[in-house]
Short mmCIF file of C-alpha atoms and ligand atoms in Angstrom, two decimals:
data_model
loop_
_atom_site.label_atom_id
_atom_site.label_comp_id
_atom_site.label_asym_id
_atom_site.label_seq_id
_atom_site.Cartn_x
_atom_site.Cartn_y
_atom_site.Cartn_z
CA MET Z 835 101.83 105.93 144.16
CA SER Z 836 104.25 108.42 145.69
CA GLU Z 837 105.71 109.33 142.32
CA VAL Z 838 106.75 112.98 142.34
CA GLU Z 839 105.23 115.19 139.66
CA ARG Z 840 108.00 116.76 137.63
CA PRO Z 841 108.07 118.52 134.29
CA PRO Z 842 108.60 115.97 131.54
CA PRO Z 843 111.95 116.14 129.72
CA ARG Z 844 111.95 118.06 126.43
CA LEU Z 845 111.43 115.63 123.58
CA PRO Z 846 112.58 116.25 119.98
CA TRP Z 847 108.98 116.62 118.82
CA ASP Z 848 108.04 119.13 121.54
CA PRO Z 849 107.70 122.52 119.87
CA PRO Z 850 110.43 125.00 120.85
CA ASP Z 851 109.63 128.15 122.84
CA ASN Z 852 109.39 130.37 119.76
CA PHE Z 853 106.08 128.68 118.97
CA LYS Z 854 103.19 130.61 120.55
CA LYS Z 855 99.49 129.84 120.63
CA ARG Z 856 97.29 132.05 118.46
CA VAL Z 857 94.52 131.81 115.88
CA PRO Z 858 96.02 132.04 112.36
CA ASP Z 859 94.24 134.04 109.64
CA GLY Z 860 91.40 132.06 108.10
CA ASP Z 861 91.29 129.57 110.94
CA ASN Z 862 88.91 129.30 113.88
CA ARG Z 863 91.04 127.81 116.64
CA GLU Z 864 94.35 128.32 118.38
CA ARG Z 865 97.42 126.80 116.74
CA LEU Z 866 101.11 126.93 117.54
CA VAL Z 867 102.65 129.66 115.34
CA CYS Z 868 106.38 130.43 115.07
CA ASP Z 869 107.12 133.97 116.22
CA ASP Z 870 110.09 134.19 113.86
CA CYS Z 871 108.69 132.98 110.54
CA GLN Z 872 104.89 132.57 111.05
CA PHE Z 873 105.07 128.85 110.28
CA VAL Z 874 101.86 127.26 111.61
CA LEU Z 875 102.43 123.97 113.38
CA TYR Z 876 99.18 122.07 112.85
CA GLN Z 877 98.94 119.37 115.48
CA ASN Z 878 96.60 116.68 114.22
CA PRO Z 879 95.41 113.50 115.82
CA LYS Z 880 97.82 110.65 115.27
CA ILE Z 881 96.93 107.23 113.95
CA VAL Z 882 98.04 104.07 115.70
CA ALA Z 883 97.65 100.91 113.62
CA GLY Z 884 97.86 97.48 115.20
CA SER Z 885 96.42 94.03 115.42
CA VAL Z 886 95.17 91.16 117.51
CA VAL Z 887 97.22 88.36 115.96
CA THR Z 888 96.55 84.68 116.52
CA TRP Z 889 98.36 81.41 115.96
CA GLU Z 890 95.85 78.58 116.42
CA ASP Z 891 94.06 79.50 119.68
CA LYS Z 892 96.87 81.72 120.99
CA ILE Z 893 97.26 85.50 120.91
CA LEU Z 894 100.50 87.35 120.24
CA LEU Z 895 101.62 89.79 122.95
CA ALA Z 896 104.88 91.72 123.34
CA ARG Z 897 106.38 93.03 126.58
CA ARG Z 898 107.43 96.66 126.19
CA ALA Z 899 111.16 97.42 126.41
CA ILE Z 900 110.49 101.16 126.26
CA GLU Z 901 108.47 103.77 128.09
CA PRO Z 902 105.63 104.43 128.51
CA ARG Z 903 104.54 101.32 130.41
CA LYS Z 904 107.92 99.59 130.07
CA GLY Z 905 107.66 95.99 131.23
CA TYR Z 906 103.94 95.67 130.49
CA TRP Z 907 102.38 93.56 127.76
CA THR Z 908 100.85 95.02 124.64
CA LEU Z 909 99.55 94.18 121.19
CA PRO Z 910 101.78 94.93 118.18
CA ALA Z 911 100.79 98.50 117.24
CA GLY Z 912 102.41 101.83 116.51
CA TYR Z 913 102.25 105.12 114.67
CA MET Z 914 101.26 104.96 111.05
CA GLU Z 915 103.65 106.70 108.63
CA ILE Z 916 102.95 108.70 105.48
CA GLY Z 917 103.17 106.50 102.38
CA GLU Z 918 101.57 103.38 103.82
CA THR Z 919 98.01 102.16 104.29
CA ALA Z 920 96.66 101.40 107.76
CA GLU Z 921 96.92 97.69 106.93
CA GLN Z 922 100.58 98.08 105.89
CA ALA Z 923 101.28 100.02 109.09
CA ALA Z 924 99.81 97.20 111.20
CA GLN Z 925 101.91 94.64 109.28
CA ARG Z 926 105.08 96.71 109.68
CA GLU Z 927 104.52 97.12 113.41
CA ALA Z 928 104.08 93.35 113.85
CA ILE Z 929 107.43 92.85 112.11
CA GLU Z 930 109.18 95.62 114.07
CA GLU Z 931 107.89 94.60 117.49
CA ALA Z 932 107.66 90.82 117.24
CA CYS Z 933 109.44 89.84 113.97
CA ALA Z 934 105.99 88.51 113.08
CA THR Z 935 104.67 88.18 109.54
CA ILE Z 936 100.92 88.60 109.71
CA GLU Z 937 97.98 88.13 107.37
CA ILE Z 938 95.25 90.67 108.00
CA ASP Z 939 91.77 89.21 108.21
CA ARG Z 940 89.58 92.27 108.74
CA LEU Z 941 89.09 95.52 110.63
CA LEU Z 942 88.37 94.78 114.28
CA ALA Z 943 87.98 98.24 115.83
CA VAL Z 944 88.48 101.97 115.51
CA TYR Z 945 89.03 103.66 118.87
CA SER Z 946 89.27 107.43 119.45
CA ILE Z 947 91.25 108.62 122.45
CA ALA Z 948 90.17 112.26 122.19
CA ARG Z 949 92.16 113.56 125.17
CA ILE Z 950 95.50 112.69 123.61
CA GLY Z 951 94.40 113.09 119.98
CA GLN Z 952 94.82 109.50 118.94
CA VAL Z 953 92.86 107.13 116.72
CA GLN Z 954 93.66 103.44 116.95
CA ILE Z 955 92.88 101.27 113.94
CA MET Z 956 93.02 97.63 115.05
CA TYR Z 957 92.83 94.59 112.78
CA ARG Z 958 92.14 90.93 113.37
CA ALA Z 959 95.07 88.99 111.90
CA ARG Z 960 96.78 85.61 111.76
CA LEU Z 961 100.45 84.72 112.05
CA ALA Z 962 101.86 83.37 108.80
CA SER Z 963 104.13 81.14 110.92
CA PRO Z 964 104.72 80.75 114.66
CA ASP Z 965 108.22 82.22 114.33
CA ILE Z 966 108.27 85.30 116.53
CA ALA Z 967 111.13 87.15 118.23
CA CYS Z 968 111.81 90.42 120.00
CA GLY Z 969 112.24 93.57 117.99
CA PRO Z 970 114.13 96.58 119.44
CA GLU Z 971 111.06 97.85 121.33
CA SER Z 972 110.19 94.50 122.94
CA ALA Z 973 111.74 92.74 125.92
CA GLU Z 974 109.81 89.51 125.37
CA VAL Z 975 107.20 88.14 122.97
CA GLY Z 976 104.79 85.32 123.54
CA LEU Z 977 101.72 83.44 122.38
CA PHE Z 978 99.03 83.29 125.06
CA ARG Z 979 95.94 81.16 125.37
CA TRP Z 980 92.90 83.18 126.50
CA ASP Z 981 93.19 81.94 130.10
CA GLU Z 982 96.90 82.82 130.17
CA ILE Z 983 96.55 86.51 129.26
CA PRO Z 984 98.29 88.66 131.92
CA TRP Z 985 95.35 91.05 132.28
CA GLU Z 986 96.78 93.09 135.16
CA ASN Z 987 100.08 93.47 133.37
CA LEU Z 988 98.63 94.79 130.12
CA ALA Z 989 100.03 98.16 129.08
CA PHE Z 990 96.96 100.19 128.13
CA PRO Z 991 93.15 100.14 128.44
CA THR Z 992 92.88 99.92 124.65
CA VAL Z 993 94.75 96.59 124.77
CA VAL Z 994 91.99 95.30 127.07
CA TRP Z 995 89.34 96.72 124.70
CA ALA Z 996 90.85 95.12 121.62
CA LEU Z 997 91.24 91.73 123.33
CA ALA Z 998 87.65 91.80 124.66
CA HIS Z 999 86.26 92.86 121.27
CA PHE Z 1000 88.37 90.25 119.49
CA HIS Z 1001 87.00 87.61 121.84
CA GLN Z 1002 83.44 88.49 120.73
CA THR Z 1003 84.38 87.76 117.11
CA ARG Z 1004 85.78 84.25 117.64
CA GLY Z 1005 84.35 81.93 115.01
CA ILE Z 1006 82.58 84.83 113.25
CA SER Z 1007 83.85 85.79 109.81
CA GLU Z 1008 81.75 88.93 109.14
CA PHE Z 1009 81.17 91.35 112.00
CA ALA Z 1010 80.60 95.06 112.50
CA THR Z 1011 83.74 96.95 113.45
CA PHE Z 1012 83.83 97.97 117.10
CA SER Z 1013 84.34 101.50 118.39
CA ASN Z 1014 84.95 102.88 121.89
CA PRO Z 1015 83.26 100.66 124.46
CA THR Z 1016 80.75 101.90 126.99
CA GLY Z 1017 80.05 100.68 130.52
CA ASP Z 1018 82.59 98.74 132.54
CA LEU Z 1019 84.88 98.06 129.58
CA ALA Z 1020 85.29 101.82 129.05
CA ARG Z 1021 86.99 102.07 132.45
CA MET Z 1022 89.97 99.74 132.24
CA TRP Z 1023 92.57 101.78 134.07
CA PRO Z 1024 94.36 100.11 135.69
CA PRO Z 1025 94.06 97.23 133.22
CA ARG Z 1026 92.30 94.11 134.47
CA LYS Z 1027 90.22 91.24 133.16
CA PRO Z 1028 86.81 92.62 132.11
CA ALA Z 1029 83.71 90.91 133.48
CA GLY Z 1030 82.13 88.29 131.25
CA VAL Z 1031 85.00 87.46 128.91
CA MET C 1359 94.18 120.71 80.08
CA SER C 1360 96.68 123.44 79.20
CA GLU C 1361 97.18 124.43 82.82
CA VAL C 1362 100.76 125.58 83.35
CA GLU C 1363 102.72 123.79 86.07
CA ARG C 1364 103.89 126.35 88.57
CA PRO C 1365 105.28 126.06 92.08
CA PRO C 1366 102.40 126.12 94.55
CA PRO C 1367 102.16 129.20 96.77
CA ARG C 1368 103.73 128.88 100.22
CA LEU C 1369 101.03 127.87 102.70
CA PRO C 1370 101.20 128.59 106.44
CA TRP C 1371 101.65 124.89 107.19
CA ASP C 1372 104.50 124.41 104.70
CA PRO C 1373 107.72 124.03 106.70
CA PRO C 1374 110.12 126.98 106.34
CA ASP C 1375 113.52 126.56 104.66
CA ASN C 1376 115.39 126.06 107.93
CA PHE C 1377 113.83 122.60 108.12
CA LYS C 1378 116.09 120.02 106.46
CA LYS C 1379 115.56 116.32 105.88
CA ARG C 1380 117.65 114.00 108.03
CA VAL C 1381 117.32 110.93 110.24
CA PRO C 1382 117.07 112.03 113.89
CA ASP C 1383 118.86 110.05 116.63
CA GLY C 1384 116.91 106.95 117.60
CA ASP C 1385 114.77 107.05 114.48
CA ASN C 1386 115.00 105.03 111.28
CA ARG C 1387 113.69 107.37 108.62
CA GLU C 1388 114.15 110.89 107.33
CA ARG C 1389 112.26 113.66 109.11
CA LEU C 1390 112.23 117.43 108.77
CA VAL C 1391 114.59 118.81 111.44
CA CYS C 1392 115.09 122.51 112.22
CA ASP C 1393 118.72 123.55 111.57
CA ASP C 1394 118.48 126.22 114.27
CA CYS C 1395 116.98 124.38 117.24
CA GLN C 1396 116.86 120.67 116.26
CA PHE C 1397 113.07 120.56 116.62
CA VAL C 1398 111.85 117.47 114.75
CA LEU C 1399 108.75 118.09 112.67
CA TYR C 1400 107.01 114.71 112.60
CA GLN C 1401 104.65 114.64 109.65
CA ASN C 1402 102.02 112.02 110.30
CA PRO C 1403 99.11 110.82 108.24
CA LYS C 1404 96.06 113.00 108.71
CA ILE C 1405 92.59 111.79 109.55
CA VAL C 1406 89.54 112.90 107.59
CA ALA C 1407 86.22 112.10 109.26
CA GLY C 1408 82.97 112.28 107.33
CA SER C 1409 79.67 110.67 106.59
CA VAL C 1410 77.12 109.51 104.08
CA VAL C 1411 74.05 111.21 105.51
CA THR C 1412 70.51 110.39 104.48
CA TRP C 1413 67.09 111.95 104.84
CA GLU C 1414 64.48 109.36 103.82
CA ASP C 1415 65.86 107.98 100.52
CA LYS C 1416 68.01 111.03 99.76
CA ILE C 1417 71.72 111.62 100.29
CA LEU C 1418 73.28 114.88 101.48
CA LEU C 1419 75.91 116.41 99.19
CA ALA C 1420 77.64 119.79 99.35
CA ARG C 1421 79.19 121.70 96.44
CA ARG C 1422 82.67 122.90 97.33
CA ALA C 1423 83.19 126.67 97.58
CA ILE C 1424 86.95 126.22 98.07
CA GLU C 1425 89.86 124.55 96.35
CA PRO C 1426 90.76 121.80 95.73
CA ARG C 1427 87.93 120.75 93.40
CA LYS C 1428 85.95 123.95 93.89
CA GLY C 1429 82.50 123.63 92.29
CA TYR C 1430 82.38 119.85 92.63
CA TRP C 1431 80.10 117.89 94.93
CA THR C 1432 81.33 116.12 98.03
CA LEU C 1433 80.22 114.41 101.22
CA PRO C 1434 80.49 116.34 104.49
CA ALA C 1435 84.00 115.47 105.73
CA GLY C 1436 87.12 117.18 106.98
CA TYR C 1437 90.21 117.02 109.16
CA MET C 1438 89.73 115.63 112.62
CA GLU C 1439 91.04 117.82 115.44
CA ILE C 1440 92.75 116.90 118.70
CA GLY C 1441 90.22 116.66 121.55
CA GLU C 1442 87.39 115.05 119.62
CA THR C 1443 86.46 111.51 118.65
CA ALA C 1444 86.17 110.50 115.00
CA GLU C 1445 82.37 110.47 115.44
CA GLN C 1446 82.42 114.00 116.88
CA ALA C 1447 84.62 115.16 114.01
CA ALA C 1448 82.14 113.77 111.46
CA GLN C 1449 79.27 115.50 113.27
CA ARG C 1450 81.16 118.80 113.43
CA GLU C 1451 82.00 118.68 109.72
CA ALA C 1452 78.33 118.08 108.84
CA ILE C 1453 77.43 121.18 110.84
CA GLU C 1454 80.27 123.28 109.38
CA GLU C 1455 79.69 122.31 105.76
CA ALA C 1456 75.93 121.86 105.57
CA CYS C 1457 74.49 123.21 108.86
CA ALA C 1458 73.31 119.62 109.26
CA THR C 1459 72.69 117.91 112.58
CA ILE C 1460 73.39 114.21 112.08
CA GLU C 1461 72.87 111.03 114.05
CA ILE C 1462 75.65 108.53 113.43
CA ASP C 1463 74.45 105.02 112.72
CA ARG C 1464 77.69 103.08 112.30
CA LEU C 1465 81.15 102.98 110.75
CA LEU C 1466 80.84 102.61 106.98
CA ALA C 1467 84.45 102.60 105.79
CA VAL C 1468 88.10 103.27 106.58
CA TYR C 1469 90.09 104.27 103.50
CA SER C 1470 93.87 104.79 103.36
CA ILE C 1471 95.24 107.14 100.73
CA ALA C 1472 98.88 106.25 101.26
CA ARG C 1473 100.35 108.62 98.66
CA ILE C 1474 99.09 111.71 100.46
CA GLY C 1475 99.20 110.25 103.98
CA GLN C 1476 95.49 110.36 104.66
CA VAL C 1477 93.05 108.04 106.38
CA GLN C 1478 89.36 108.65 105.84
CA ILE C 1479 86.93 107.42 108.50
CA MET C 1480 83.43 107.48 107.00
CA TYR C 1481 80.20 106.87 108.91
CA ARG C 1482 76.66 106.04 107.84
CA ALA C 1483 74.40 108.68 109.38
CA ARG C 1484 70.92 110.19 109.29
CA LEU C 1485 69.82 113.80 109.28
CA ALA C 1486 68.05 114.76 112.49
CA SER C 1487 65.91 117.12 110.38
CA PRO C 1488 65.87 118.09 106.69
CA ASP C 1489 67.06 121.60 107.53
CA ILE C 1490 70.35 122.07 105.70
CA ALA C 1491 72.15 125.18 104.52
CA CYS C 1492 75.55 126.24 103.20
CA GLY C 1493 78.43 126.64 105.58
CA PRO C 1494 81.44 128.84 104.68
CA GLU C 1495 83.11 126.07 102.65
CA SER C 1496 80.01 125.18 100.59
CA ALA C 1497 78.47 126.93 97.58
CA GLU C 1498 75.33 124.78 97.58
CA VAL C 1499 73.91 121.87 99.55
CA GLY C 1500 71.31 119.37 98.43
CA LEU C 1501 69.54 116.09 99.07
CA PHE C 1502 69.85 113.70 96.12
CA ARG C 1503 67.97 110.54 95.27
CA TRP C 1504 70.32 107.77 94.08
CA ASP C 1505 69.42 108.37 90.41
CA GLU C 1506 70.06 112.11 90.82
CA ILE C 1507 73.65 111.87 92.09
CA PRO C 1508 75.94 114.01 89.87
CA TRP C 1509 78.56 111.26 89.48
CA GLU C 1510 80.79 113.09 87.00
CA ASN C 1511 80.74 116.20 89.13
CA LEU C 1512 81.82 114.50 92.35
CA ALA C 1513 84.96 115.96 93.90
CA PHE C 1514 87.09 112.93 94.75
CA PRO C 1515 87.31 109.17 94.06
CA THR C 1516 86.73 108.48 97.76
CA VAL C 1517 83.31 110.16 97.46
CA VAL C 1518 82.45 107.60 94.77
CA TRP C 1519 83.79 104.81 96.99
CA ALA C 1520 81.77 105.88 100.02
CA LEU C 1521 78.57 106.25 98.00
CA ALA C 1522 79.02 102.85 96.32
CA HIS C 1523 79.81 101.16 99.65
CA PHE C 1524 76.89 102.91 101.33
CA HIS C 1525 74.60 101.65 98.58
CA GLN C 1526 75.59 98.06 99.42
CA THR C 1527 74.44 98.56 103.02
CA ARG C 1528 70.91 99.81 102.24
CA GLY C 1529 68.45 97.97 104.44
CA ILE C 1530 71.26 96.19 106.32
CA SER C 1531 71.76 97.14 109.95
CA GLU C 1532 74.95 95.17 110.74
CA PHE C 1533 77.69 95.03 108.13
CA ALA C 1534 81.46 94.71 107.98
CA THR C 1535 83.23 98.05 107.57
CA PHE C 1536 84.61 98.60 104.08
CA SER C 1537 88.21 99.43 103.26
CA ASN C 1538 89.91 100.51 100.01
CA PRO C 1539 88.08 98.96 97.06
CA THR C 1540 89.77 96.83 94.44
CA GLY C 1541 88.97 96.44 90.75
CA ASP C 1542 87.07 99.06 88.79
CA LEU C 1543 85.93 100.97 91.88
CA ALA C 1544 89.58 101.54 92.85
CA ARG C 1545 90.07 103.62 89.69
CA MET C 1546 87.53 106.41 89.94
CA TRP C 1547 89.58 109.29 88.61
CA PRO C 1548 87.97 111.14 87.00
CA PRO C 1549 84.87 110.42 89.10
CA ARG C 1550 82.03 108.64 87.34
CA LYS C 1551 79.18 106.27 88.12
CA PRO C 1552 80.66 102.85 88.97
CA ALA C 1553 79.33 99.83 87.12
CA GLY C 1554 76.58 97.88 88.85
CA VAL C 1555 75.32 100.45 91.37
ZN1 LIG I 367 110.13 129.78 112.49
ZN1 LIG I 368 113.95 125.90 115.13
#
């Protein structure tokens, strides 16, 4: 509430000061260009791959051990790397964050978060076994029945979206992939239980 | 056939020589790090957004005026930018490449091309009007009936995939989004008409 606005610390992936905004030759929008060597730093949207993973009627959640939203619960998901498919990225993230081996069922949702240049590719998946444990980015992992989900302690609105969309597919094997919700579900900050789920 | 292998020309987005591969602190894989200022150049998979666009029973294709695959036919698609949704990126690319205003129907496919770090998000869409024209990256645009598609002159295997998957959804309003094909359709280099479509 009373948190003071301060400049964020410099992160290793923040471009250094020798990068200036200008439109490179043959392009039609501003990019970050190095003053010294003219290297153009194209900043593209990033892909997050993740999953809503179940074991019987329970859903896998992990409590974040890192910022942002440290201490809040999230679905296993993270940045896709070059050299893997979106499915492989979702499987790797489940291993890294919850030591969970998952079997992907099908594509649940593709969400665009335009403001921060992010696309989230979320799968519906099953645990291969109920053996789960914390990875380095998790403080706690758990399997939650629907009525046990800590809605107000979820990390991000997209976690609410994915859970609500997943819930609509229960017992359905073929369904159309969801995209950004509209209406009340579109406004899930701060996270809370959406109406009607 | 007899094309000589030569080093590709330096492109503005190729990292300069002061970037060296090493594992940054707190990371677990090699990245390109600037020797001078320790800036970490994270190279992430890139997102291509595009569409299979129809007008009545015809499909919109554009002949590429630029490399790679100059002179070959493709679907309107291109790199998504920060600040737009995947749907908006697909709409923008249709305008840029074919001066085509499109109405997106639904998500057709999500393809991962792991080797080159690319995810393609392809929509099924309709032309708002049959007015199409070349944009700067197209040498020709056209509307093709299914039996007129120039299969062997298509630019990329993913164009074949998207057309074949689109064909399976004709007359179907709700369908499960496709991902990378298996079997014969997975091997569409050089492009050709797949069996059974
Ligand atoms: Zn430089
Ligand atoms: Zn530097």
